[in-house]
Structure formats: structure tokens, C-alpha cells
Amino acid sequence: MKPSSFSITRALTGAGAALTTAAFSARAFADDKLYGQPTDGALGFQPGVTELRLRAMSVHTWILMPILVGISVLVLGLLLWCVFRYNAKANPTPARFTHNTTVEVLWTVGPVLILLFMALFSFRLLFDYHDMPRPYMTVKATGYQWYWGYAYPDQKIDEETSNILPEAKAKAAGVPYMLATTQPIVAPVNQVVHVIVTGADVIHSFSVPAFGIKIDAVPGHANDTWFKATRIGTYYGQCSQLCGTDHSFMPIEVKVVSQADFDAWVASKQAPPAAAPPPAATTPASTAPPAPTAAATPAAPAPAKS
């Protein structure tokens, strides 16, 4: 049985992802800051830590960029050829025709074939983004003006508020200001995390570049995405919708930890069971006989009236 075109495109994008990983790894290992956050002087994408992110980067680098460069070079060459070949000095008598069937067919069929070729890889990647494996856990992310709230329904952890970490505290902790938060998302490594995203007031956007995820948080509507991080570390993102005056002050921080550390974190967040109240003290019954009651004294008869 012949493999489907989607299987072929998956294999090709997988090979591209491997090349992309190798290309980024040499640079990333030299500077660990490249993972999870913007780095001064760096070029290109942040290194990805999920399979889908690496595949998206490979489609961009090995499929879309060559097409983009090829089209740009072709158009530039045609423009230069027309400028030098058909200027007034080189061509004093201009042609009078207005149509060329061959050229019109080429500039119609050519772009269609290019788009079909791109679709083979883009649709496969899009389908995989929506084909979420069985999740290990779910996180509900709610966007507010201007902070995030995170709840963990599977772990019975209620929503916690995540604000931007003040500049003084960020500098003291050695973390990037305007990216670090007071309450990050905590997730285990190599586990599928289902993220349900919604908004409480206006449209926000949940975006973490290292995971390759970006989805709008729409009030009254639940969108969802997922990630499976393959590397322990801290990864930053930001709201990428203009949601108001403090739009730039609602970053996203995700800490990917080992399974043991995640279990310990969950245990620390879950409230201990309430202690049972002590039993009420019982007073032993008195063995003394009851005190005798005074006998009722009969009332004296009223004197008779004369």
C-alpha cells in the first residue's frame, strides 16, 4: 500500500525539524538564555521545545523561505530585464500587443501550483495542531485586564492570579522584567497539557513562542490548545492582542518541571483536610441521692367574716 501524501509530508517535515533542531542546538547550548525568552543579538526563532514547534519552524525554514526567496528573485529579475531590455533607448519602437496567452497561463497556473505545494505541508501541520493526544492534565487560562488567572481542575486547584513581577523583585531574583510573573503555570515535562483559554472582559491572546502556541482568549467562548514540552526550564510568553492600556503588562510564564517536582507542587497547593473537632467532654452522673424536697405546707384557712 502506497503511503499517503500526508505521511510523506510528515516525514519530510520531521526531517526538517531534525535539521532545525541541530542548527539551533549548537547555538542554544552555548547560550542557555536562548531557550524560553528573547535574547539580545539573536537572529531567527527562539529554539522550540515541542515537536509541533520544531515542525512549524522547519516548514518555515525549509519550505516557505525558499519559495519566498525564489519568487522575490524571479520578480526582481523580470523587473530588471524589462527595465534594461525595453527602455526607450534599447527599444525605441515599442510593441503594440496587449495580450500574451502563454504568459497569462504561466502567471495563473504557476501560483496555483506553488500554493498547492505549500498546502501539503501546511494542512498536515494544521491537522496535527488540532489532533491533541490524550492529555495528562488541563489548565484553564483566563485573560483579564490586565493579568492572567490559572486553574487546574484535574488537580482540584482553584484559579490563582498571575500578575507581572515588579521590576525590583525581578532584578533581585535575576529574572527578566516584563516577562516574569508572580504565579507561573507549572507543568510536568514530557506530558501533554491541555490549555483551555477564555477571556473575562475583552479579547486577549495566550502565546508562548517556545511551545509554538498562540490562541485568542475570547469572552464567553472557550478555545483550546495543547503542548508537550520536552525540556525542563522556564518559558515566557505574552498577551499578543491589543487589550487595553496595560496590554504589555500581562506576561505568561510556564515552568516545566520533573514529574516528582510537579507532584510535590500539587501537594503543596492542595489544602490539608480539616481536622475533626474534639469530642465534647461528658460529665459523669452524680451518685449522690437527690436532695429531699420540702413538703408542701398547707395554706392556712382564711378567717371567717363576722
Short mmCIF file of C-alpha atoms in Angstrom, two decimals:
data_model
loop_
_atom_site.label_atom_id
_atom_site.label_comp_id
_atom_site.label_asym_id
_atom_site.label_seq_id
_atom_site.Cartn_x
_atom_site.Cartn_y
_atom_site.Cartn_z
CA MET A 1 0.00 0.00 0.00
CA LYS A 2 1.43 3.36 -1.02
CA PRO A 3 1.93 5.90 1.74
CA SER A 4 -0.40 8.87 1.68
CA SER A 5 0.85 12.30 0.74
CA PHE A 6 0.25 13.41 4.33
CA SER A 7 2.60 10.67 5.56
CA ILE A 8 5.23 11.82 3.10
CA THR A 9 4.86 15.44 4.16
CA ARG A 10 5.05 14.42 7.82
CA ALA A 11 8.28 12.54 7.12
CA LEU A 12 9.74 15.49 5.23
CA THR A 13 8.76 17.99 7.89
CA GLY A 14 10.11 15.61 10.52
CA ALA A 15 13.46 15.55 8.73
CA GLY A 16 13.34 19.33 8.52
CA ALA A 17 12.58 19.51 12.23
CA ALA A 18 15.66 17.38 12.95
CA LEU A 19 17.82 19.71 10.87
CA THR A 20 16.27 22.74 12.56
CA THR A 21 16.92 21.25 16.00
CA ALA A 22 20.55 20.56 15.13
CA ALA A 23 21.01 24.06 13.75
CA PHE A 24 19.61 25.72 16.86
CA SER A 25 21.13 23.34 19.41
CA ALA A 26 24.76 24.30 18.78
CA ARG A 27 23.92 27.96 19.36
CA ALA A 28 21.49 27.31 22.20
CA PHE A 29 23.89 25.15 24.21
CA ALA A 30 26.44 27.95 24.01
CA ASP A 31 23.91 30.40 25.46
CA ASP A 32 21.20 28.79 27.54
CA LYS A 33 19.25 32.08 27.64
CA LEU A 34 18.14 31.40 24.08
CA TYR A 35 15.62 28.96 25.48
CA GLY A 36 12.28 30.35 26.50
CA GLN A 37 12.83 34.11 26.15
CA PRO A 38 14.06 36.78 23.74
CA THR A 39 17.83 37.15 23.63
CA ASP A 40 19.70 40.31 22.68
CA GLY A 41 21.54 39.99 19.38
CA ALA A 42 19.94 36.67 18.45
CA LEU A 43 18.55 36.05 14.97
CA GLY A 44 15.67 33.84 13.95
CA PHE A 45 13.25 31.94 16.13
CA GLN A 46 13.55 31.01 19.77
CA PRO A 47 14.53 27.33 19.99
CA GLY A 48 11.45 25.16 20.20
CA VAL A 49 10.86 22.62 22.95
CA THR A 50 7.79 20.89 21.49
CA GLU A 51 7.52 18.68 18.41
CA LEU A 52 4.92 20.90 16.77
CA ARG A 53 7.04 23.99 17.29
CA LEU A 54 10.05 22.34 15.65
CA ARG A 55 7.93 21.19 12.73
CA ALA A 56 6.46 24.67 12.27
CA MET A 57 9.97 26.10 12.24
CA SER A 58 11.11 23.52 9.69
CA VAL A 59 8.17 24.30 7.38
CA HIS A 60 9.06 27.98 7.57
CA THR A 61 12.81 27.45 7.09
CA TRP A 62 12.91 24.68 4.52
CA ILE A 63 9.62 25.15 2.60
CA LEU A 64 8.29 28.71 2.84
CA MET A 65 11.58 30.64 2.87
CA PRO A 66 13.00 29.02 -0.32
CA ILE A 67 9.70 29.73 -2.09
CA LEU A 68 9.68 33.32 -0.84
CA VAL A 69 13.27 33.92 -1.90
CA GLY A 70 12.71 32.23 -5.27
CA ILE A 71 9.65 34.36 -6.07
CA SER A 72 11.44 37.53 -4.96
CA VAL A 73 14.48 36.78 -7.12
CA LEU A 74 12.27 35.88 -10.11
CA VAL A 75 10.21 39.08 -9.88
CA LEU A 76 13.31 41.21 -9.36
CA GLY A 77 14.97 39.58 -12.39
CA LEU A 78 11.90 40.17 -14.57
CA LEU A 79 11.75 43.83 -13.49
CA LEU A 80 15.43 44.38 -14.25
CA TRP A 81 15.08 42.61 -17.59
CA CYS A 82 12.15 44.84 -18.56
CA VAL A 83 14.00 47.98 -17.41
CA PHE A 84 17.14 47.27 -19.43
CA ARG A 85 15.65 45.39 -22.37
CA TYR A 86 12.62 47.53 -23.07
CA ASN A 87 13.66 51.06 -22.14
CA ALA A 88 13.33 53.79 -24.75
CA LYS A 89 16.98 53.68 -25.71
CA ALA A 90 17.20 49.91 -26.21
CA ASN A 91 13.73 49.59 -27.73
CA PRO A 92 12.78 52.83 -29.49
CA THR A 93 9.74 51.25 -31.19
CA PRO A 94 7.53 49.70 -28.51
CA ALA A 95 5.37 46.68 -29.25
CA ARG A 96 1.64 47.25 -29.66
CA PHE A 97 0.26 43.91 -28.44
CA THR A 98 -1.76 43.82 -25.22
CA HIS A 99 -2.14 40.08 -24.51
CA ASN A 100 0.10 37.03 -24.44
CA THR A 101 -1.69 33.75 -23.83
CA THR A 102 1.43 31.87 -22.78
CA VAL A 103 2.42 34.45 -20.18
CA GLU A 104 -1.11 34.68 -18.80
CA VAL A 105 -1.34 30.90 -18.42
CA LEU A 106 2.03 30.79 -16.69
CA TRP A 107 1.24 33.51 -14.17
CA THR A 108 -2.07 31.84 -13.37
CA VAL A 109 -1.02 28.19 -13.19
CA GLY A 110 2.34 28.86 -11.55
CA PRO A 111 0.98 30.47 -8.34
CA VAL A 112 -1.72 27.79 -8.08
CA LEU A 113 0.89 25.02 -8.16
CA ILE A 114 3.01 26.87 -5.60
CA LEU A 115 0.04 27.23 -3.24
CA LEU A 116 -0.87 23.55 -3.62
CA PHE A 117 2.69 22.55 -2.77
CA MET A 118 2.64 24.76 0.33
CA ALA A 119 -0.77 23.40 1.34
CA LEU A 120 0.55 19.82 1.51
CA PHE A 121 2.81 20.78 4.39
CA SER A 122 0.68 23.49 5.98
CA PHE A 123 -2.50 21.39 6.20
CA ARG A 124 -0.64 18.44 7.70
CA LEU A 125 0.79 20.71 10.39
CA LEU A 126 -2.59 22.37 10.98
CA PHE A 127 -4.30 18.99 11.41
CA ASP A 128 -1.67 17.89 13.94
CA TYR A 129 -2.17 21.07 15.95
CA HIS A 130 -5.84 20.10 16.31
CA ASP A 131 -5.16 16.38 16.86
CA MET A 132 -4.40 16.52 20.57
CA PRO A 133 -3.26 13.27 22.20
CA ARG A 134 -4.90 12.14 25.42
CA PRO A 135 -3.97 14.91 27.89
CA TYR A 136 -2.29 14.28 31.21
CA MET A 137 -3.79 17.43 32.73
CA THR A 138 -5.82 20.53 31.90
CA VAL A 139 -5.06 24.15 32.67
CA LYS A 140 -7.73 26.82 32.34
CA ALA A 141 -6.20 30.21 31.45
CA THR A 142 -8.45 33.25 31.76
CA GLY A 143 -7.36 36.66 30.49
CA TYR A 144 -8.29 39.73 32.49
CA GLN A 145 -7.44 43.42 32.15
CA TRP A 146 -4.52 43.06 32.76
CA TYR A 147 -3.41 39.79 34.27
CA TRP A 148 -3.99 36.06 33.89
CA GLY A 149 -5.78 33.55 36.06
CA TYR A 150 -4.84 29.85 36.04
CA ALA A 151 -6.87 26.93 37.39
CA TYR A 152 -6.05 23.21 37.44
CA PRO A 153 -9.35 21.30 37.50
CA ASP A 154 -7.73 17.85 37.40
CA GLN A 155 -5.63 18.65 40.47
CA LYS A 156 -8.54 20.43 42.24
CA ILE A 157 -6.55 23.69 42.36
CA ASP A 158 -8.72 26.78 42.13
CA GLU A 159 -7.83 29.78 39.99
CA GLU A 160 -4.71 31.67 41.01
CA THR A 161 -3.92 35.20 39.87
CA SER A 162 -0.74 35.75 37.85
CA ASN A 163 0.49 39.36 37.74
CA ILE A 164 3.64 40.84 36.29
CA LEU A 165 6.56 40.65 38.73
CA PRO A 166 7.55 44.16 39.88
CA GLU A 167 10.83 45.43 38.46
CA ALA A 168 12.68 45.49 41.79
CA LYS A 169 11.70 41.91 42.60
CA ALA A 170 12.57 40.75 39.08
CA LYS A 171 16.06 42.26 39.31
CA ALA A 172 16.57 40.77 42.76
CA ALA A 173 15.55 37.32 41.50
CA GLY A 174 17.62 37.60 38.31
CA VAL A 175 14.62 37.02 36.03
CA PRO A 176 13.55 39.12 33.03
CA TYR A 177 11.35 42.07 33.92
CA MET A 178 8.05 42.28 32.00
CA LEU A 179 8.23 38.52 31.36
CA ALA A 180 8.44 37.01 34.85
CA THR A 181 5.22 36.70 36.84
CA THR A 182 4.09 36.28 40.42
CA GLN A 183 2.41 32.94 39.67
CA PRO A 184 3.61 30.86 36.69
CA ILE A 185 1.90 27.88 35.15
CA VAL A 186 3.56 24.70 36.42
CA ALA A 187 3.55 21.62 34.17
CA PRO A 188 5.46 18.31 34.11
CA VAL A 189 7.97 17.56 31.38
CA ASN A 190 7.06 15.11 28.59
CA GLN A 191 3.36 15.25 29.42
CA VAL A 192 0.50 16.51 27.24
CA VAL A 193 -1.02 19.64 28.77
CA HIS A 194 -4.44 20.73 27.53
CA VAL A 195 -4.93 24.51 27.81
CA ILE A 196 -8.45 25.95 27.78
CA VAL A 197 -8.30 29.67 27.05
CA THR A 198 -11.02 32.26 27.58
CA GLY A 199 -11.38 35.96 28.34
CA ALA A 200 -13.26 37.71 31.12
CA ASP A 201 -13.63 41.19 29.63
CA VAL A 202 -12.03 41.79 26.21
CA ILE A 203 -10.11 39.65 23.71
CA HIS A 204 -6.66 38.62 24.91
CA SER A 205 -4.23 36.10 23.37
CA PHE A 206 -2.33 33.26 25.02
CA SER A 207 1.04 32.90 23.29
CA VAL A 208 4.20 31.00 24.24
CA PRO A 209 6.73 31.08 21.37
CA ALA A 210 8.92 28.19 22.59
CA PHE A 211 5.85 25.92 22.54
CA GLY A 212 4.59 27.19 19.19
CA ILE A 213 1.14 28.02 20.57
CA LYS A 214 -0.90 31.19 20.14
CA ILE A 215 -4.66 31.31 20.61
CA ASP A 216 -7.17 34.05 21.35
CA ALA A 217 -8.93 34.37 24.70
CA VAL A 218 -12.45 35.43 23.74
CA PRO A 219 -15.05 36.41 26.37
CA GLY A 220 -17.92 33.94 26.51
CA HIS A 221 -16.05 31.39 24.38
CA ALA A 222 -13.55 28.63 25.21
CA ASN A 223 -10.68 27.99 22.80
CA ASP A 224 -8.18 25.26 23.44
CA THR A 225 -4.66 24.28 22.52
CA TRP A 226 -2.00 21.92 23.87
CA PHE A 227 1.70 21.44 24.33
CA LYS A 228 4.13 18.74 25.36
CA ALA A 229 7.41 20.27 26.48
CA THR A 230 10.45 18.02 26.14
CA ARG A 231 12.86 20.10 28.19
CA ILE A 232 12.80 21.27 31.82
CA GLY A 233 13.02 25.02 32.10
CA THR A 234 11.17 28.34 32.29
CA TYR A 235 9.43 29.63 29.18
CA TYR A 236 7.90 33.04 28.67
CA GLY A 237 5.16 34.45 26.51
CA GLN A 238 2.90 37.49 26.37
CA CYS A 239 -0.61 38.54 25.50
CA SER A 240 -0.44 39.30 21.77
CA GLN A 241 -3.75 41.13 21.37
CA LEU A 242 -4.11 44.85 21.98
CA CYS A 243 -6.37 44.53 25.01
CA GLY A 244 -6.01 47.96 26.64
CA THR A 245 -3.59 50.42 28.15
CA ASP A 246 -1.69 47.82 30.21
CA HIS A 247 -1.61 45.22 27.45
CA SER A 248 2.18 44.94 27.72
CA PHE A 249 1.97 44.16 31.45
CA MET A 250 0.33 40.73 31.30
CA PRO A 251 3.13 38.27 30.51
CA ILE A 252 2.88 34.48 30.60
CA GLU A 253 5.37 32.29 32.45
CA VAL A 254 5.43 28.49 32.27
CA LYS A 255 7.70 26.40 34.47
CA VAL A 256 8.29 22.90 33.12
CA VAL A 257 9.50 20.66 35.94
CA SER A 258 10.14 16.99 36.58
CA GLN A 259 7.23 14.72 37.45
CA ALA A 260 8.40 14.44 41.06
CA ASP A 261 8.65 18.22 41.43
CA PHE A 262 5.21 18.64 39.88
CA ASP A 263 3.66 16.13 42.26
CA ALA A 264 5.26 17.94 45.20
CA TRP A 265 3.96 21.29 43.92
CA VAL A 266 0.43 19.90 43.59
CA ALA A 267 0.61 18.52 47.13
CA SER A 268 1.70 21.91 48.44
CA LYS A 269 -1.25 23.60 46.75
CA GLN A 270 -3.91 21.22 47.92
CA ALA A 271 -5.37 22.20 51.28
CA PRO A 272 -4.95 19.58 54.04
CA PRO A 273 -8.20 18.00 55.23
CA ALA A 274 -9.83 19.88 58.08
CA ALA A 275 -9.18 18.36 61.50
CA ALA A 276 -12.18 16.77 63.17
CA PRO A 277 -13.40 18.73 66.23
CA PRO A 278 -12.56 17.11 69.59
CA PRO A 279 -15.44 15.18 71.17
CA ALA A 280 -17.44 17.09 73.76
CA ALA A 281 -16.45 16.33 77.38
CA THR A 282 -19.03 14.24 79.18
CA THR A 283 -19.84 14.94 82.85
CA PRO A 284 -20.21 11.75 84.92
CA ALA A 285 -23.59 11.31 86.50
CA SER A 286 -23.69 12.10 90.26
CA THR A 287 -24.16 9.11 92.54
CA ALA A 288 -25.41 11.20 95.46
CA PRO A 289 -29.10 10.80 96.17
CA PRO A 290 -31.21 13.73 95.16
CA ALA A 291 -31.79 16.33 97.85
CA PRO A 292 -35.17 15.91 99.50
CA THR A 293 -37.69 18.46 98.55
CA ALA A 294 -39.53 20.38 101.26
CA ALA A 295 -43.05 19.14 101.88
CA ALA A 296 -45.71 21.43 100.75
CA THR A 297 -47.20 23.34 103.69
CA PRO A 298 -50.96 23.52 103.52
CA ALA A 299 -52.27 27.00 103.30
CA ALA A 300 -53.93 28.38 106.47
CA PRO A 301 -57.68 28.80 106.16
CA ALA A 302 -58.87 32.34 105.86
CA PRO A 303 -60.64 33.69 108.98
CA ALA A 304 -64.44 33.72 108.78
CA LYS A 305 -66.10 37.04 108.42
CA SER A 306 -68.43 38.12 111.23
#
